[in-house]
PDB file of C-alpha atoms in Angstrom:
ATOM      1  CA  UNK P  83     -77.525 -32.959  -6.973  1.00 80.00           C
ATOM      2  CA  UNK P  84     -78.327 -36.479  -6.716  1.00 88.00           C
ATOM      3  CA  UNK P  85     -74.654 -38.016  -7.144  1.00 93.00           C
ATOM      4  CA  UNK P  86     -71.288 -37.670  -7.694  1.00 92.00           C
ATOM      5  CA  UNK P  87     -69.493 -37.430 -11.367  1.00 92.00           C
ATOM      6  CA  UNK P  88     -66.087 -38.082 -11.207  1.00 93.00           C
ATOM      7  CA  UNK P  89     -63.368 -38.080 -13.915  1.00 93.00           C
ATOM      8  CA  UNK P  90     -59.894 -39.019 -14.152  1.00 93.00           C
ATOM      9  CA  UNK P  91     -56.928 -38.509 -16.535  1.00 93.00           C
ATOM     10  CA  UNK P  92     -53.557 -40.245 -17.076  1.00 91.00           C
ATOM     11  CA  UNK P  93     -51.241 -39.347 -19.335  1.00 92.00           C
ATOM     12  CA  UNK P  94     -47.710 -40.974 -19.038  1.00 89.00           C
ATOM     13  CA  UNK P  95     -44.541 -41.576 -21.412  1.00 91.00           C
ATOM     14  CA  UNK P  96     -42.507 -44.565 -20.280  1.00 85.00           C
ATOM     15  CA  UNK P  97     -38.800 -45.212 -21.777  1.00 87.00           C
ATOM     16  CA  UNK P  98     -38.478 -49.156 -22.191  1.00 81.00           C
ATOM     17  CA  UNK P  99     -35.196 -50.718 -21.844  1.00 82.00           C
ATOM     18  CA  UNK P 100     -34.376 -49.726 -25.492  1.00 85.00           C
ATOM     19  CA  UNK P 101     -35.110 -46.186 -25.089  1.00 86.00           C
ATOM     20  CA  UNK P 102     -37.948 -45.981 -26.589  1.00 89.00           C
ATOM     21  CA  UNK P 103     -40.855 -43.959 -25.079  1.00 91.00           C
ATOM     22  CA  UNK P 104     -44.084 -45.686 -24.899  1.00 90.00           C
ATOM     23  CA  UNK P 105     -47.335 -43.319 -24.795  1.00 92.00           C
ATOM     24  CA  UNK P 106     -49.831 -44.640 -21.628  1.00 90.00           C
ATOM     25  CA  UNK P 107     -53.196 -43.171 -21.504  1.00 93.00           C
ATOM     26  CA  UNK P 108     -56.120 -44.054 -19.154  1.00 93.00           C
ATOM     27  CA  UNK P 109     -59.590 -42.300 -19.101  1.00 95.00           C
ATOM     28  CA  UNK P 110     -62.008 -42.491 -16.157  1.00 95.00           C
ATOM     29  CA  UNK P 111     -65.044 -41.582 -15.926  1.00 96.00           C
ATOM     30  CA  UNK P 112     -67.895 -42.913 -13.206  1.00 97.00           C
ATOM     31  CA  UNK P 113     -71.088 -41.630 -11.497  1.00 97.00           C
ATOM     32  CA  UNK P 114     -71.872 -42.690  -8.030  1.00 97.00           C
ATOM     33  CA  UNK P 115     -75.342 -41.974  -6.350  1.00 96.00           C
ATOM     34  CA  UNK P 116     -75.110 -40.047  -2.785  1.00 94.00           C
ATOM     35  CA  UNK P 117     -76.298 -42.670  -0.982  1.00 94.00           C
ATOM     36  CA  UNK P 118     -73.774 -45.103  -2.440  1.00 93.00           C
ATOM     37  CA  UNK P 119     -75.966 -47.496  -3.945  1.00 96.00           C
ATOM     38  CA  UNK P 120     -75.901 -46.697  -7.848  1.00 97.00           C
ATOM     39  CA  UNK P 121     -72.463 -46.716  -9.780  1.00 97.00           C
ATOM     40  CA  UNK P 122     -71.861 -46.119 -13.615  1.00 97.00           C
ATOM     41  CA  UNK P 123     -68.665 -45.976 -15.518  1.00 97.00           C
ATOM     42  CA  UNK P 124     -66.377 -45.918 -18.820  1.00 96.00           C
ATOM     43  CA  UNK P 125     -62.496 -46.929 -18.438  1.00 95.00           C
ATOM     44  CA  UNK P 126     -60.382 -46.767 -21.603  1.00 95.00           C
ATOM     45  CA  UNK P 127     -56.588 -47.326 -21.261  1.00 93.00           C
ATOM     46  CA  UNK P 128     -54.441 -47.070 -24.614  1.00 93.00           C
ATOM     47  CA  UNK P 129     -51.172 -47.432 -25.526  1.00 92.00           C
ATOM     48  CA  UNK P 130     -49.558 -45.616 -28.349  1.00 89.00           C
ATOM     49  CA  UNK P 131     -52.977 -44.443 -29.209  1.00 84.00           C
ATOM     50  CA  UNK P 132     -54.359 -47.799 -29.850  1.00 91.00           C
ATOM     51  CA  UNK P 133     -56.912 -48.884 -27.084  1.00 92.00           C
ATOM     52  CA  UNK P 134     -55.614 -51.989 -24.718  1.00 92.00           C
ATOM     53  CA  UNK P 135     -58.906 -51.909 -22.886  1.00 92.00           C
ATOM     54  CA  UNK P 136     -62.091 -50.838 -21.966  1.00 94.00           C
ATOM     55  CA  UNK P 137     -64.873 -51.298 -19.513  1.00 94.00           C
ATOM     56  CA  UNK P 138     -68.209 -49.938 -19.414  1.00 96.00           C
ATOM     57  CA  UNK P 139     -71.409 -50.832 -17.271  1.00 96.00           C
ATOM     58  CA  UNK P 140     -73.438 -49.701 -14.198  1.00 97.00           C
ATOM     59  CA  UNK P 141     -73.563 -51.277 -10.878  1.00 97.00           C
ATOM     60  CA  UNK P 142     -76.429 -51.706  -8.018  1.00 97.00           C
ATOM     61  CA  UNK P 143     -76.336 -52.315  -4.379  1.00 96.00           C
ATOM     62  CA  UNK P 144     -79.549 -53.470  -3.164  1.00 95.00           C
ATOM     63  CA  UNK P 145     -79.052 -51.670   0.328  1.00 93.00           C
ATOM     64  CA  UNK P 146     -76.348 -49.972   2.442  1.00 90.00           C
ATOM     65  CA  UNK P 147     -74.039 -53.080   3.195  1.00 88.00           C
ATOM     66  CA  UNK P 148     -76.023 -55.447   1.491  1.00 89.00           C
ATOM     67  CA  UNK P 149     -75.027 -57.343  -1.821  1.00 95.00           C
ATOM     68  CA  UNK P 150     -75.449 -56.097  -5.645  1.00 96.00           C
ATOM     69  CA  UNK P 151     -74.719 -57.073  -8.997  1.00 96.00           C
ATOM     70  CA  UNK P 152     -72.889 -55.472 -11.555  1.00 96.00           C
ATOM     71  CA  UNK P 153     -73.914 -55.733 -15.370  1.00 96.00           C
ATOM     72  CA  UNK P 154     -71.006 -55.030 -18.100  1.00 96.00           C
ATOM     73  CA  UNK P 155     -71.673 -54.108 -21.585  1.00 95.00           C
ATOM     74  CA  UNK P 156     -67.810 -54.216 -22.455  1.00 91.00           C
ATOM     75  CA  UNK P 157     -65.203 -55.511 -23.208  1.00 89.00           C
ATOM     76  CA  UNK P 158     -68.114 -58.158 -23.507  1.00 91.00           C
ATOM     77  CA  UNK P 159     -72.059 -58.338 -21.814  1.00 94.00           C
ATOM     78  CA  UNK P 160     -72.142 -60.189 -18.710  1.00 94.00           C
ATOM     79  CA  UNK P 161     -73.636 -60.074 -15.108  1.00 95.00           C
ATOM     80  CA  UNK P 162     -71.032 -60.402 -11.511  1.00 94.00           C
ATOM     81  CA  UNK P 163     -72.713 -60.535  -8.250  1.00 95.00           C
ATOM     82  CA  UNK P 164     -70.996 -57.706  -5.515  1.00 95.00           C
ATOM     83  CA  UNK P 165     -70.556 -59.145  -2.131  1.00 95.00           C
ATOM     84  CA  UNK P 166     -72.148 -57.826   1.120  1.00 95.00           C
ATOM     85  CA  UNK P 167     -70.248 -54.483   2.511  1.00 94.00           C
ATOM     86  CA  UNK P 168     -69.641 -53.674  -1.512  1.00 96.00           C
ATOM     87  CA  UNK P 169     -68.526 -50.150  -1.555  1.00 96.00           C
ATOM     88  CA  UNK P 170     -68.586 -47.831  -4.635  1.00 96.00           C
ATOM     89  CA  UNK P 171     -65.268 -45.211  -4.627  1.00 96.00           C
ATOM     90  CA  UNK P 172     -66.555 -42.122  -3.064  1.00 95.00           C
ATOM     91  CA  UNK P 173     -68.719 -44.045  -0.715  1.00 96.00           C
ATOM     92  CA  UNK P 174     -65.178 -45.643   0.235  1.00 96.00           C
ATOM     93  CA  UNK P 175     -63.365 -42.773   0.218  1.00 96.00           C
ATOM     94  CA  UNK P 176     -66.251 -41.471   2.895  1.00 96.00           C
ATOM     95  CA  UNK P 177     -65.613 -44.583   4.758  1.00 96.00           C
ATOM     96  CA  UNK P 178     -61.993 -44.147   5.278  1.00 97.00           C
ATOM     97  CA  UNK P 179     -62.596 -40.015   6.302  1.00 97.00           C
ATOM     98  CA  UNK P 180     -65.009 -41.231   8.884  1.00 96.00           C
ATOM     99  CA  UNK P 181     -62.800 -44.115  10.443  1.00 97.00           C
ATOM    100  CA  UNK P 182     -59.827 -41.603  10.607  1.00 97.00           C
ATOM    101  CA  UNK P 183     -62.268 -39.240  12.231  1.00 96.00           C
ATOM    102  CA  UNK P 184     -63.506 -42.068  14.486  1.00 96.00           C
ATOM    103  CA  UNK P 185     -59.831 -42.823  15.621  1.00 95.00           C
ATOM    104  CA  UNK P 186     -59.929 -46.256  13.904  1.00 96.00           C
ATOM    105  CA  UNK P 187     -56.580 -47.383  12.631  1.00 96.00           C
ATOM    106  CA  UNK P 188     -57.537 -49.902  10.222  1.00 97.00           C
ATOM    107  CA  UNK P 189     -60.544 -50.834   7.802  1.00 95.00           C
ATOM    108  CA  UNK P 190     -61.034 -53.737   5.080  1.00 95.00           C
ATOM    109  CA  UNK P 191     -64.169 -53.577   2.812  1.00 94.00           C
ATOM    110  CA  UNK P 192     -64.412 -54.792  -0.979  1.00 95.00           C
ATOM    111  CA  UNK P 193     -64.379 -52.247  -3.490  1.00 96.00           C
ATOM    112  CA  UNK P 194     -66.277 -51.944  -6.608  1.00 95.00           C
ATOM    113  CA  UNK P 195     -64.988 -49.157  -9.253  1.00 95.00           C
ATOM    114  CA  UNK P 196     -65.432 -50.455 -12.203  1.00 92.00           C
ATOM    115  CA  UNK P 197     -61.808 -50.119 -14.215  1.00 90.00           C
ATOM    116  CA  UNK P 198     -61.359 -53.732 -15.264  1.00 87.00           C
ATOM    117  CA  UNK P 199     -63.561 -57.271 -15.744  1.00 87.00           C
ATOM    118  CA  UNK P 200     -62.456 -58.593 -12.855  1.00 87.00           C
ATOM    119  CA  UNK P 201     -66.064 -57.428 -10.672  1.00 89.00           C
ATOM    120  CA  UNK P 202     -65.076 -56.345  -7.013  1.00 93.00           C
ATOM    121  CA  UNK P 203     -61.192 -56.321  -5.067  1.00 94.00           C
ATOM    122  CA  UNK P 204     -60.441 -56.251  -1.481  1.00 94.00           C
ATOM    123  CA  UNK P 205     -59.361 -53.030   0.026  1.00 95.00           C
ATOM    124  CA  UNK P 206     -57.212 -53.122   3.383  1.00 95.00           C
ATOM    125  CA  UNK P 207     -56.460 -49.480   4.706  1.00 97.00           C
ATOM    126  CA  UNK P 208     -54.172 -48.321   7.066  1.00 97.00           C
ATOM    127  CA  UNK P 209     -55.339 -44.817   9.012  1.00 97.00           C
ATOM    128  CA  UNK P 210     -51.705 -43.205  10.247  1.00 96.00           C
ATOM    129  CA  UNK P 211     -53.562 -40.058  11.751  1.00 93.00           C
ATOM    130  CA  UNK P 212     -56.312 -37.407  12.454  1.00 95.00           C
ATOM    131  CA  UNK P 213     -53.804 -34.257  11.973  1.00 95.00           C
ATOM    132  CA  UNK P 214     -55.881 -30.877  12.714  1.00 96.00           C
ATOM    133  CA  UNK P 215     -55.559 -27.952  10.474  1.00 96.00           C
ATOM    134  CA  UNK P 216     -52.402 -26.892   9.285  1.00 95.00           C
ATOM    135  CA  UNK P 217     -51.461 -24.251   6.641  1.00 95.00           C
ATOM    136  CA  UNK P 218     -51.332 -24.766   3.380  1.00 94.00           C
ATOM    137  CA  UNK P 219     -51.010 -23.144  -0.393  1.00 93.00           C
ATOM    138  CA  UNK P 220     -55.082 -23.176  -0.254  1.00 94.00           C
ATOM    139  CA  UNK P 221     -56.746 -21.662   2.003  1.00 93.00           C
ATOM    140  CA  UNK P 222     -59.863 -24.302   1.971  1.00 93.00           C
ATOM    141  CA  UNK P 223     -57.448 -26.777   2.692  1.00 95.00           C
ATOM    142  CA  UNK P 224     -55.989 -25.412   5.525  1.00 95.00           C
ATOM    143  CA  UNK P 225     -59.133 -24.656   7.591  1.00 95.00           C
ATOM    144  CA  UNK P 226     -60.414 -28.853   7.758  1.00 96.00           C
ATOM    145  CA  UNK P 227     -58.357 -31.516   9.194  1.00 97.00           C
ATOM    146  CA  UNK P 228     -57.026 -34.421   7.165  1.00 97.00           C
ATOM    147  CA  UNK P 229     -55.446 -37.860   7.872  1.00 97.00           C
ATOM    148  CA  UNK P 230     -52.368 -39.927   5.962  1.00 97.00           C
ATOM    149  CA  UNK P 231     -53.406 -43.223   4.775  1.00 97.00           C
ATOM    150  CA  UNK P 232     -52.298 -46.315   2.989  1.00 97.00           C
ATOM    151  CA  UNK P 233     -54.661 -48.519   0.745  1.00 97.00           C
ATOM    152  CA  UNK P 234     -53.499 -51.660  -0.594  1.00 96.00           C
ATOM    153  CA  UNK P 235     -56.019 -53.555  -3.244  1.00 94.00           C
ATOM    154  CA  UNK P 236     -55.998 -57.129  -3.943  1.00 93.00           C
ATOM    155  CA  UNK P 237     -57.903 -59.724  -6.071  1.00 91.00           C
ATOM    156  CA  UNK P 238     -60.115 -61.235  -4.668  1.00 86.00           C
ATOM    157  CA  UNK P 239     -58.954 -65.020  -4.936  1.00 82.00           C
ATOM    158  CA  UNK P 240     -58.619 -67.652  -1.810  1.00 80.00           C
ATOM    159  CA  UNK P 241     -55.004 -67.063  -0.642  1.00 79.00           C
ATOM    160  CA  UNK P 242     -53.907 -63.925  -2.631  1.00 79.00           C
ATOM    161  CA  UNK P 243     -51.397 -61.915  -0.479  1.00 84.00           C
ATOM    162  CA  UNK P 244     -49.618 -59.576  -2.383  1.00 89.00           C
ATOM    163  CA  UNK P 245     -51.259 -56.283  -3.887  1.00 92.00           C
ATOM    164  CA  UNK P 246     -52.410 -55.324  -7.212  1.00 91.00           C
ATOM    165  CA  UNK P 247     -51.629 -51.729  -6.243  1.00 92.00           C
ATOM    166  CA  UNK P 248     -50.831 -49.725  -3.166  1.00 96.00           C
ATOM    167  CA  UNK P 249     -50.988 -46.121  -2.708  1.00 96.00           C
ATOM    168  CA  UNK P 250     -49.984 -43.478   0.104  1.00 97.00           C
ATOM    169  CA  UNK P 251     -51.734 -40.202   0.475  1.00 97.00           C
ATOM    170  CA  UNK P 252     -53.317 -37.731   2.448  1.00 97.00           C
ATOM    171  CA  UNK P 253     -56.845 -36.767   2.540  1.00 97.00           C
ATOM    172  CA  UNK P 254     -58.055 -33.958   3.393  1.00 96.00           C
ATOM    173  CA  UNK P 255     -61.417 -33.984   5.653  1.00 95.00           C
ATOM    174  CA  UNK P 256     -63.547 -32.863   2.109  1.00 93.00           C
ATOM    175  CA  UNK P 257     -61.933 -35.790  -0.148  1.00 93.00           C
ATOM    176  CA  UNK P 258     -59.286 -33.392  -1.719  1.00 95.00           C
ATOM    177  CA  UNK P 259     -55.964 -35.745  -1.872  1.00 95.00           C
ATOM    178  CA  UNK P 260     -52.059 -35.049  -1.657  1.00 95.00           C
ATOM    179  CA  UNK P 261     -48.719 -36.131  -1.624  1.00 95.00           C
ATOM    180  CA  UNK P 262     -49.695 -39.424  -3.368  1.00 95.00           C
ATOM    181  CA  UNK P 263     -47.001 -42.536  -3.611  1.00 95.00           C
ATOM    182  CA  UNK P 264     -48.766 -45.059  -6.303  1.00 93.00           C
ATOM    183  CA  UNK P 265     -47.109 -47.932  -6.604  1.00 94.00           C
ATOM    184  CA  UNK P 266     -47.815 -50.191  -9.424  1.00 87.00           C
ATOM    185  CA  UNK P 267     -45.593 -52.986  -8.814  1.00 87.00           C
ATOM    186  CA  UNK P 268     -43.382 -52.490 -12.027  1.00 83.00           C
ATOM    187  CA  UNK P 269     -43.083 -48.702 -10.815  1.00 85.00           C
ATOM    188  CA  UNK P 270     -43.410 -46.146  -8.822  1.00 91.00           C
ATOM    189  CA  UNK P 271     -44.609 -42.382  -9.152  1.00 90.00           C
ATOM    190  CA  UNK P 272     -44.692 -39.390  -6.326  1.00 94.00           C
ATOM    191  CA  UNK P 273     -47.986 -37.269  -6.966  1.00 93.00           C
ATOM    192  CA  UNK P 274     -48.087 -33.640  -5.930  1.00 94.00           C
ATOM    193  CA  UNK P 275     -51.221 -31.480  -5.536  1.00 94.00           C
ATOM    194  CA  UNK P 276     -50.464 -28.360  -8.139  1.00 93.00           C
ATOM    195  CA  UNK P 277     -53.711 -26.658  -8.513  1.00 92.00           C
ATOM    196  CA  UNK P 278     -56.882 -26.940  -6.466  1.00 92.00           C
ATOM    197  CA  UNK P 279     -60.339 -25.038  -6.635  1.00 89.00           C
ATOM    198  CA  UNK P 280     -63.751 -25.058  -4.952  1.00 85.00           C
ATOM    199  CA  UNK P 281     -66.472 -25.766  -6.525  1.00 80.00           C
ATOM    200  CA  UNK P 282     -69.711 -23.473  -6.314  1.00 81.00           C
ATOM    201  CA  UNK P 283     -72.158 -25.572  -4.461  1.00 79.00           C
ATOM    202  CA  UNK P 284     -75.177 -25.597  -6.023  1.00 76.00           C
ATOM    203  CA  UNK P 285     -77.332 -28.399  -3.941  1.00 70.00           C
TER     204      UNK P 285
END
């Protein structure tokens, strides 16, 4: 009752450019505080089974908006510092819902989520809308509003201008996402939301 665990799975098979398929894997898995200010997570990514990389550590904010520090134990031990405004990813997925719900059209914050070395990115976000509830295939889903966004992420280096990764999507006024467009740079994949179901709340 105290946070938020979160996991992710990716499973993909690419073709190369000699036809053969390539297995791409990436496990996720984090847990974020509820008031946004502790973050721990595991990231492996493999490739034909073998692993390609991994990060693991925790993360600290020493207020809300104020500046942290994150401390890695792999792919080796070290210590980053987190820049004022750092957000963790639900507490910047609740930032986004409650611009779009403020009728803000854009927001830029730095983003912390752990899933490389690299310590924190720039997020810019684009708000398209505050849509009110429509129908959908769940009923949940259809009785909250929700609002189409665009995130684009970017190192954080002097001068950097083009994204590491963009992604369209909607959200959906309780975090639930759909009709995703990630874009990878090298690729692109459509996302569709196929199954969905409430959790019991038990806080």
């Amino acid at each position: 009752c105290d946070g938020w665990a979160v996991r992710a799975r990716l499973r993909m098979t690419l073709t190369n450019s000699d036809g053969q398929d390539v297995q791409m894997a990436s496990d996720y898995a984090t847990w974020e505080s509820k008031d946004g200010l502790k973050f721990r997570f595991h990231m492996t990514q493999m490739t034909d089974n073998a692993v390609t990389s991994q990060t693991d550590g925790d993360a600290l904010l020493t207020a809300t908006g104020g500046p942290g520090e994150v401390h890695y134990i792999h792919p080796r031990e070290q210590t980053k510092t987190l820049p004022a405004g750092t957000y963790f990813p639900t507490a910047h997925t609740v930032a986004i819902l409650e611009a779009a719900r403020a009728g803000k059209k854009f927001l830029a914050v730095p983003l912390f989520d752990g899933t490389d070395e690299n310590g924190v990115e720039d997020s810019s976000i684009a708000i398209l809308d505050w849509k009110p509830p429509f129908k959908t295939d769940y009923p949940v889903l259809t009785q909250i509003p929700s609002t189409r966004v665009r995130l684009a992420f970017f190192d954080r280096q002097p001068g950097t201008t083009t994204p590491t990764y963009q992604v369209g999507l909607r959200y959906w006024e309780n975090g639930v996402a759909d009709d995703m467009q990630m874009d990878f740079g090298d690729f692109v994949m459509d996302a569709k939301l196929s199954e969905f179901a409430s959790q019991p709340k038990r806080c």
